[in-house]
């Protein structure tokens, strides 16, 4: 019960606010005017749980009044209708004119009449066609700069061809074209390109397999040479062998003057009793397994020489006295020139051949020496080989009997080796080594007499060589176990080295005027055969600086220095397995010129080499006189 | 002709050479010393690689052309000699031959 005071009290108004737990906390709208989102906290919290439209109308409302009117009108109409229909039953005469229904005729103002007609409706049919899609192929390609280039080049070629066709008669050009086409249809395995590719491929395969050896060849240097003064070693690198040269002996080795990796090796036999056919193999350092070129000859090969200007031309001397000239590039394996009995071939083995640099006659020519005592000059004419006798090696009587008796002995001396002087002012001079042990100096111009005879060797002289630097010095190797150094102005040797074995060959080093290598051929037991001796006279005048046994149980027959690489090639008499060994020279063996601070800077290497030699000669002559 | 045959034989019998494949310009192997599955693999893969390599070389200078391609891997080396009409592929194991 509220008391009167409570009624007076101001009661704060109590308002009930609805709270819809499901309503959002705020509505946020983007205002384009202010370009930001505006948050509106006022959210309608009213929830309608149930709504239904009602049908109740208020009696006094205008809607209700309208409804009542409509309803009454309808009722009235209905009544009238019933009365009109009920005329049959109740035939009461109309009491009132007013009760007769009045027909209202329809009248319009415009005299509108409606007429309509219906035309025939066409029947709609749908017809459609689909065609087969044209066959599509995908064409794609790349466009790169080189393809464009190729296209241009091809067009230029075609234009050229058309141009040349215009010049010639049309038919012949067409024939050429058709022939070319035929060639390309054949098996590409055998095309020219394949030959080249496969050759290089073989080289690559070999190089891979022998990678270490190639590295040694190029880069390895014997370090111990720094500690060992005056001594050097030879590192074995490769062994060239060939099936075709089994049981043959190496009879000569020559490096190609132009291609420094190519060397020609001739195989034959030194044994008089066992003579067979001969083989020439040209090996390249780039392919150490198989020779580049192989030629078979009828008799054992005794000597070879490459032409200095035409690096593919090879002159060969055989055991039966024939000389041959090969062109290694030729397809066929036949020599391009061959000497026969009719062309005055030698009757004994041709121990050495040498090309003549001087081509004043126009034709290529070379010299050959043989143990039948003749030195011949062969000219390569158009289709034959012509020989001209340079001289006959007359037998000299022993010194002391006098010069008058020189023709008393019948027959000729057997020549075993010769060497032409390389210097231009002495180019007419050449040396000949004979079986008797004498060395003769001869001239190309003088065919009758020897200019000088050098005595010293007691047995056959196998090799004579001029020094490549010093024009007066030459060296000779003989079967009497000695290597002798001569000055061509003196009749007697300057220096002599005893190797205690028969010497097969001696060669000057191309890089130093005082270095040479000699090889021993005969072996009594096994310890002294197969040894390569290297001498450097500026380092050690009396003894070798390197003596290395290179092969077991074989005799070495020839040695050759390579002009550009620090290697030497040594051939032996064991065919098939050993054959040719390549050895690398250690640094001590390769001293060419030693330049110190004192040496004159203006001197060229050549001068230095000459100086070395001169120095050596002085020392030698000093010791001799003292 | 026989020189090519001889040289091919020598390469085939070289120690360390696992196989030789000669592929013509369409990618069809003409000769092979490997089994057929490997041959197909090598011919397809190497043809594509050689074409790409040639494209690289010529793109840099159109007057240049590819002469050889060598791929060295841990196990062996593949040497490819591409040409207009053929591709010559040699597979070698360089270590198998050392010391010979």
CSV table of N, CA and C in Angstrom, one decimal, chain A residues 193-306:
chain,number,residue,atom,x,y,z
A,193,UNK,N,81.9,-35.9,-92.9
A,193,UNK,CA,81.9,-35.3,-91.6
A,193,UNK,C,82.0,-36.4,-90.5
A,194,UNK,N,81.4,-37.5,-90.8
A,194,UNK,CA,81.5,-38.6,-89.8
A,194,UNK,C,82.9,-39.0,-89.6
A,195,UNK,N,83.7,-39.1,-90.7
A,195,UNK,CA,85.1,-39.5,-90.5
A,195,UNK,C,85.8,-38.6,-89.6
A,196,UNK,N,85.6,-37.3,-89.8
A,196,UNK,CA,86.3,-36.3,-89.0
A,196,UNK,C,85.8,-36.4,-87.5
A,197,UNK,N,84.5,-36.5,-87.4
A,197,UNK,CA,84.0,-36.5,-86.0
A,197,UNK,C,84.5,-37.7,-85.3
A,198,UNK,N,84.5,-38.8,-86.0
A,198,UNK,CA,84.8,-40.0,-85.2
A,198,UNK,C,86.3,-40.1,-84.9
A,199,UNK,N,87.0,-39.4,-85.8
A,199,UNK,CA,88.5,-39.4,-85.5
A,199,UNK,C,88.7,-38.6,-84.2
A,200,UNK,N,88.1,-37.4,-84.2
A,200,UNK,CA,88.3,-36.6,-83.0
A,200,UNK,C,87.7,-37.3,-81.8
A,201,UNK,N,86.6,-38.0,-82.0
A,201,UNK,CA,86.0,-38.7,-80.8
A,201,UNK,C,87.0,-39.7,-80.3
A,202,UNK,N,87.6,-40.4,-81.2
A,202,UNK,CA,88.6,-41.4,-80.7
A,202,UNK,C,89.7,-40.8,-79.9
A,203,UNK,N,90.1,-39.6,-80.4
A,203,UNK,CA,91.2,-38.9,-79.7
A,203,UNK,C,90.7,-38.5,-78.3
A,204,UNK,N,89.4,-38.1,-78.2
A,204,UNK,CA,88.9,-37.6,-76.9
A,204,UNK,C,88.8,-38.8,-76.0
A,205,UNK,N,88.4,-40.0,-76.5
A,205,UNK,CA,88.3,-41.2,-75.6
A,205,UNK,C,89.7,-41.5,-75.1
A,206,UNK,N,90.7,-41.5,-76.0
A,206,UNK,CA,92.0,-41.8,-75.6
A,206,UNK,C,92.5,-40.8,-74.6
A,207,UNK,N,92.3,-39.6,-74.8
A,207,UNK,CA,92.8,-38.6,-73.9
A,207,UNK,C,92.2,-38.7,-72.5
A,208,UNK,N,90.9,-39.1,-72.5
A,208,UNK,CA,90.3,-39.3,-71.2
A,208,UNK,C,90.9,-40.4,-70.5
A,209,UNK,N,91.2,-41.5,-71.3
A,209,UNK,CA,91.7,-42.7,-70.6
A,209,UNK,C,93.1,-42.4,-70.1
A,210,UNK,N,93.9,-41.6,-70.8
A,210,UNK,CA,95.3,-41.4,-70.5
A,210,UNK,C,95.5,-40.0,-69.9
A,211,UNK,N,94.5,-39.5,-69.2
A,211,UNK,CA,94.5,-38.2,-68.7
A,211,UNK,C,95.7,-37.9,-67.9
A,212,UNK,N,96.1,-38.8,-67.0
A,212,UNK,CA,97.2,-38.6,-66.2
A,212,UNK,C,98.5,-38.4,-67.0
A,213,UNK,N,98.6,-39.2,-68.0
A,213,UNK,CA,99.8,-39.2,-68.8
A,213,UNK,C,99.9,-37.8,-69.5
A,214,UNK,N,98.8,-37.4,-70.0
A,214,UNK,CA,98.9,-36.1,-70.7
A,214,UNK,C,99.2,-35.0,-69.7
A,215,UNK,N,98.7,-35.1,-68.5
A,215,UNK,CA,99.0,-34.1,-67.5
A,215,UNK,C,100.5,-34.1,-67.2
A,216,UNK,N,101.1,-35.3,-67.1
A,216,UNK,CA,102.5,-35.4,-66.8
A,216,UNK,C,103.3,-34.8,-68.0
A,217,UNK,N,102.8,-35.1,-69.2
A,217,UNK,CA,103.5,-34.6,-70.4
A,217,UNK,C,103.6,-33.1,-70.4
A,218,UNK,N,102.5,-32.5,-70.0
A,218,UNK,CA,102.4,-31.0,-70.1
A,218,UNK,C,103.0,-30.4,-68.8
A,219,UNK,N,102.7,-30.9,-67.7
A,219,UNK,CA,103.0,-30.1,-66.5
A,219,UNK,C,104.0,-30.7,-65.5
A,220,UNK,N,104.2,-32.0,-65.6
A,220,UNK,CA,105.1,-32.5,-64.5
A,220,UNK,C,106.5,-32.2,-64.7
A,221,UNK,N,107.2,-31.7,-63.7
A,221,UNK,CA,108.6,-31.5,-63.8
A,221,UNK,C,109.3,-32.2,-62.6
A,222,UNK,N,110.4,-32.8,-62.9
A,222,UNK,CA,111.0,-33.5,-61.9
A,222,UNK,C,111.6,-32.6,-60.8
A,223,UNK,N,111.1,-32.6,-59.7
A,223,UNK,CA,111.5,-31.6,-58.7
A,223,UNK,C,112.9,-31.9,-58.2
A,224,UNK,N,113.3,-33.1,-58.2
A,224,UNK,CA,114.6,-33.5,-57.6
A,224,UNK,C,115.7,-32.9,-58.4
A,225,UNK,N,115.4,-32.4,-59.6
A,225,UNK,CA,116.5,-31.8,-60.4
A,225,UNK,C,117.0,-30.5,-59.8
A,226,UNK,N,116.2,-29.9,-58.9
A,226,UNK,CA,116.7,-28.7,-58.3
A,226,UNK,C,117.8,-29.0,-57.3
A,227,UNK,N,117.8,-30.2,-56.8
A,227,UNK,CA,118.8,-30.6,-55.8
A,227,UNK,C,120.0,-31.3,-56.4
A,228,UNK,N,119.7,-31.8,-57.6
A,228,UNK,CA,120.7,-32.6,-58.2
A,228,UNK,C,121.3,-31.8,-59.3
A,229,UNK,N,122.4,-31.2,-59.1
A,229,UNK,CA,123.0,-30.4,-60.2
A,229,UNK,C,123.7,-31.3,-61.1
A,230,UNK,N,123.5,-31.1,-62.4
A,230,UNK,CA,124.3,-31.9,-63.3
A,230,UNK,C,123.7,-33.3,-63.6
A,231,UNK,N,122.5,-33.5,-63.2
A,231,UNK,CA,121.9,-34.8,-63.5
A,231,UNK,C,120.5,-34.6,-63.8
A,232,UNK,N,120.0,-35.5,-64.7
A,232,UNK,CA,118.6,-35.4,-65.0
A,232,UNK,C,118.0,-36.7,-65.2
A,233,UNK,N,116.7,-36.7,-65.4
A,233,UNK,CA,116.0,-38.0,-65.6
A,233,UNK,C,115.1,-38.0,-66.8
A,234,UNK,N,114.7,-39.1,-67.2
A,234,UNK,CA,113.7,-39.2,-68.3
A,234,UNK,C,112.5,-39.9,-67.8
A,235,UNK,N,111.3,-39.3,-68.0
A,235,UNK,CA,110.1,-39.8,-67.5
A,235,UNK,C,109.4,-40.6,-68.7
A,236,UNK,N,109.1,-41.8,-68.5
A,236,UNK,CA,108.5,-42.5,-69.6
A,236,UNK,C,107.0,-42.1,-69.7
A,237,UNK,N,106.6,-41.7,-70.9
A,237,UNK,CA,105.2,-41.3,-71.0
A,237,UNK,C,104.3,-42.3,-71.8
A,238,UNK,N,104.5,-42.4,-73.1
A,238,UNK,CA,103.7,-43.3,-73.8
A,238,UNK,C,104.5,-44.4,-74.5
A,239,UNK,N,103.8,-45.4,-74.9
A,239,UNK,CA,104.4,-46.5,-75.7
A,239,UNK,C,103.6,-46.6,-76.9
A,240,UNK,N,104.1,-46.3,-78.0
A,240,UNK,CA,103.4,-46.5,-79.3
A,240,UNK,C,103.6,-47.9,-79.8
A,241,UNK,N,102.6,-48.6,-80.0
A,241,UNK,CA,102.8,-50.0,-80.6
A,241,UNK,C,101.8,-50.2,-81.6
A,242,UNK,N,102.0,-51.1,-82.5
A,242,UNK,CA,101.0,-51.4,-83.5
A,242,UNK,C,101.0,-52.9,-83.8
A,243,UNK,N,99.9,-53.4,-84.1
A,243,UNK,CA,99.8,-54.8,-84.4
A,243,UNK,C,100.5,-55.1,-85.7
A,244,UNK,N,100.5,-54.1,-86.6
A,244,UNK,CA,101.1,-54.3,-87.9
A,244,UNK,C,102.6,-54.4,-87.9
A,245,UNK,N,103.2,-53.9,-86.8
A,245,UNK,CA,104.6,-53.9,-86.8
A,245,UNK,C,105.2,-54.9,-85.8
A,246,UNK,N,104.5,-55.9,-85.6
A,246,UNK,CA,105.0,-57.0,-84.7
A,246,UNK,C,106.2,-57.6,-85.3
A,247,UNK,N,107.2,-57.9,-84.5
A,247,UNK,CA,108.4,-58.6,-84.9
A,247,UNK,C,109.2,-57.8,-85.8
A,248,UNK,N,109.0,-56.5,-85.8
A,248,UNK,CA,109.9,-55.7,-86.7
A,248,UNK,C,110.7,-54.7,-85.7
A,249,UNK,N,111.7,-54.2,-86.3
A,249,UNK,CA,112.5,-53.3,-85.5
A,249,UNK,C,112.3,-51.9,-86.0
A,250,UNK,N,112.5,-51.0,-85.1
A,250,UNK,CA,112.4,-49.6,-85.5
A,250,UNK,C,113.7,-49.2,-86.2
A,251,UNK,N,113.5,-48.8,-87.4
A,251,UNK,CA,114.7,-48.4,-88.2
A,251,UNK,C,114.9,-47.0,-88.3
A,252,UNK,N,113.9,-46.2,-88.2
A,252,UNK,CA,114.2,-44.7,-88.2
A,252,UNK,C,112.9,-44.0,-87.6
A,253,UNK,N,113.2,-42.9,-87.1
A,253,UNK,CA,112.1,-42.0,-86.5
A,253,UNK,C,112.4,-40.6,-86.9
A,254,UNK,N,111.3,-40.0,-87.4
A,254,UNK,CA,111.5,-38.6,-87.8
A,254,UNK,C,110.2,-37.8,-87.3
A,255,UNK,N,110.5,-36.7,-86.7
A,255,UNK,CA,109.3,-35.8,-86.4
A,255,UNK,C,109.0,-35.0,-87.6
A,256,UNK,N,107.7,-34.7,-87.7
A,256,UNK,CA,107.3,-33.8,-88.8
A,256,UNK,C,107.7,-32.4,-88.6
A,257,UNK,N,108.3,-31.7,-89.5
A,257,UNK,CA,108.8,-30.4,-89.3
A,257,UNK,C,107.6,-29.4,-89.0
A,258,UNK,N,106.5,-29.7,-89.6
A,258,UNK,CA,105.4,-28.7,-89.5
A,258,UNK,C,104.5,-29.0,-88.3
A,259,UNK,N,104.0,-30.2,-88.2
A,259,UNK,CA,103.1,-30.6,-87.2
A,259,UNK,C,103.9,-31.2,-86.1
A,260,UNK,N,104.0,-30.5,-85.0
A,260,UNK,CA,104.9,-31.0,-84.0
A,260,UNK,C,104.4,-32.2,-83.2
A,261,UNK,N,103.2,-32.6,-83.5
A,261,UNK,CA,102.8,-33.8,-82.7
A,261,UNK,C,102.9,-35.1,-83.5
A,262,UNK,N,103.3,-34.9,-84.8
A,262,UNK,CA,103.2,-36.1,-85.7
A,262,UNK,C,104.7,-36.6,-85.9
A,263,UNK,N,104.9,-37.9,-85.7
A,263,UNK,CA,106.2,-38.4,-86.0
A,263,UNK,C,106.0,-39.7,-86.9
A,264,UNK,N,106.9,-39.9,-87.8
A,264,UNK,CA,106.9,-41.1,-88.6
A,264,UNK,C,107.9,-42.1,-88.1
A,265,UNK,N,107.5,-43.3,-88.0
A,265,UNK,CA,108.4,-44.4,-87.6
A,265,UNK,C,108.5,-45.4,-88.6
A,266,UNK,N,109.7,-45.8,-89.0
A,266,UNK,CA,109.8,-46.8,-90.0
A,266,UNK,C,110.2,-48.1,-89.4
A,267,UNK,N,109.6,-49.2,-89.9
A,267,UNK,CA,109.9,-50.5,-89.3
A,267,UNK,C,110.5,-51.4,-90.3
A,268,UNK,N,111.5,-52.1,-89.9
A,268,UNK,CA,112.1,-53.1,-90.9
A,268,UNK,C,112.9,-54.0,-90.1
A,269,UNK,N,114.0,-54.4,-90.6
A,269,UNK,CA,114.8,-55.3,-89.8
A,269,UNK,C,116.3,-55.1,-90.2
A,270,UNK,N,117.1,-55.0,-89.1
A,270,UNK,CA,118.5,-54.9,-89.3
A,270,UNK,C,119.2,-56.2,-89.6
A,271,UNK,N,118.5,-57.2,-89.3
A,271,UNK,CA,119.0,-58.6,-89.4
A,271,UNK,C,119.1,-59.0,-90.9
A,272,UNK,N,120.3,-59.3,-91.3
A,272,UNK,CA,120.4,-59.7,-92.7
A,272,UNK,C,119.6,-60.9,-93.1
A,273,UNK,N,119.6,-61.8,-92.2
A,273,UNK,CA,118.9,-63.1,-92.5
A,273,UNK,C,117.4,-63.0,-92.5
A,274,UNK,N,116.9,-62.2,-91.6
A,274,UNK,CA,115.5,-62.1,-91.5
A,274,UNK,C,114.9,-60.8,-92.1
A,275,UNK,N,114.7,-60.9,-93.4
A,275,UNK,CA,114.1,-59.7,-94.0
A,275,UNK,C,112.7,-60.0,-94.4
A,276,UNK,N,111.8,-59.1,-94.0
A,276,UNK,CA,110.4,-59.2,-94.4
A,276,UNK,C,109.9,-58.0,-95.0
A,277,UNK,N,108.7,-57.7,-94.9
A,277,UNK,CA,108.1,-56.5,-95.4
A,277,UNK,C,108.3,-55.4,-94.4
A,278,UNK,N,108.1,-54.2,-94.8
A,278,UNK,CA,108.3,-53.1,-93.9
A,278,UNK,C,107.0,-52.3,-93.7
A,279,UNK,N,107.0,-51.6,-92.6
A,279,UNK,CA,105.8,-50.8,-92.3
A,279,UNK,C,106.2,-49.4,-91.9
A,280,UNK,N,105.4,-48.4,-92.3
A,280,UNK,CA,105.7,-47.0,-91.9
A,280,UNK,C,104.4,-46.6,-91.1
A,281,UNK,N,104.6,-46.2,-89.9
A,281,UNK,CA,103.5,-45.8,-89.1
A,281,UNK,C,103.7,-44.3,-88.7
A,282,UNK,N,102.7,-43.5,-88.9
A,282,UNK,CA,102.8,-42.1,-88.4
A,282,UNK,C,101.9,-42.0,-87.2
A,283,UNK,N,102.6,-41.7,-86.1
A,283,UNK,CA,101.8,-41.5,-84.9
A,283,UNK,C,101.6,-40.1,-84.5
A,284,UNK,N,100.5,-39.8,-83.9
A,284,UNK,CA,100.3,-38.5,-83.4
A,284,UNK,C,100.2,-38.5,-81.9
A,285,UNK,N,100.7,-37.5,-81.2
A,285,UNK,CA,100.5,-37.5,-79.8
A,285,UNK,C,99.1,-37.3,-79.3
A,286,UNK,N,98.3,-36.9,-80.3
A,286,UNK,CA,96.9,-36.7,-79.9
A,286,UNK,C,96.1,-38.0,-79.8
A,287,UNK,N,96.7,-39.0,-80.5
A,287,UNK,CA,96.0,-40.3,-80.4
A,287,UNK,C,97.1,-41.3,-80.2
A,288,UNK,N,97.3,-41.8,-79.0
A,288,UNK,CA,98.5,-42.5,-78.7
A,288,UNK,C,98.2,-44.0,-78.8
A,289,UNK,N,97.0,-44.4,-79.2
A,289,UNK,CA,96.8,-45.8,-79.2
A,289,UNK,C,96.9,-46.4,-80.6
A,290,UNK,N,96.7,-45.6,-81.6
A,290,UNK,CA,96.6,-46.1,-82.9
A,290,UNK,C,97.3,-45.1,-83.9
A,291,UNK,N,98.1,-45.6,-84.8
A,291,UNK,CA,98.8,-44.7,-85.7
A,291,UNK,C,97.8,-44.0,-86.6
A,292,UNK,N,98.1,-42.8,-87.0
A,292,UNK,CA,97.3,-42.0,-87.9
A,292,UNK,C,97.3,-42.5,-89.3
A,293,UNK,N,98.5,-42.9,-89.7
A,293,UNK,CA,98.7,-43.4,-91.1
A,293,UNK,C,99.5,-44.6,-91.0
A,294,UNK,N,99.2,-45.6,-91.8
A,294,UNK,CA,100.0,-46.8,-91.9
A,294,UNK,C,100.3,-47.1,-93.3
A,295,UNK,N,101.5,-47.4,-93.7
A,295,UNK,CA,101.8,-47.8,-95.1
A,295,UNK,C,102.6,-49.1,-95.0
A,296,UNK,N,102.3,-49.9,-95.9
A,296,UNK,CA,103.1,-51.2,-96.0
A,296,UNK,C,104.0,-51.1,-97.2
A,297,UNK,N,105.2,-51.6,-97.0
A,297,UNK,CA,106.2,-51.6,-98.1
A,297,UNK,C,106.6,-53.0,-98.3
A,298,UNK,N,107.2,-53.2,-99.5
A,298,UNK,CA,107.6,-54.6,-99.9
A,298,UNK,C,108.8,-55.1,-99.1
A,299,UNK,N,109.7,-54.1,-98.8
A,299,UNK,CA,110.9,-54.5,-98.1
A,299,UNK,C,111.0,-53.7,-96.8
A,300,UNK,N,111.9,-54.1,-95.9
A,300,UNK,CA,112.0,-53.4,-94.7
A,300,UNK,C,112.4,-51.9,-94.9
A,301,UNK,N,111.9,-51.0,-94.1
A,301,UNK,CA,112.2,-49.6,-94.3
A,301,UNK,C,113.5,-49.3,-93.6
A,302,UNK,N,114.3,-48.5,-94.2
A,302,UNK,CA,115.6,-48.2,-93.5
A,302,UNK,C,115.7,-46.7,-93.1
A,303,UNK,N,115.0,-45.9,-93.9
A,303,UNK,CA,115.2,-44.5,-93.6
A,303,UNK,C,113.9,-43.7,-94.0
A,304,UNK,N,113.7,-42.6,-93.4
A,304,UNK,CA,112.6,-41.8,-93.7
A,304,UNK,C,113.0,-40.3,-93.6
A,305,UNK,N,112.3,-39.5,-94.4
A,305,UNK,CA,112.5,-38.1,-94.1
A,305,UNK,C,111.2,-37.3,-94.6
A,306,UNK,N,110.8,-36.3,-93.8
A,306,UNK,CA,109.7,-35.5,-94.1
A,306,UNK,C,110.2,-34.3,-94.9
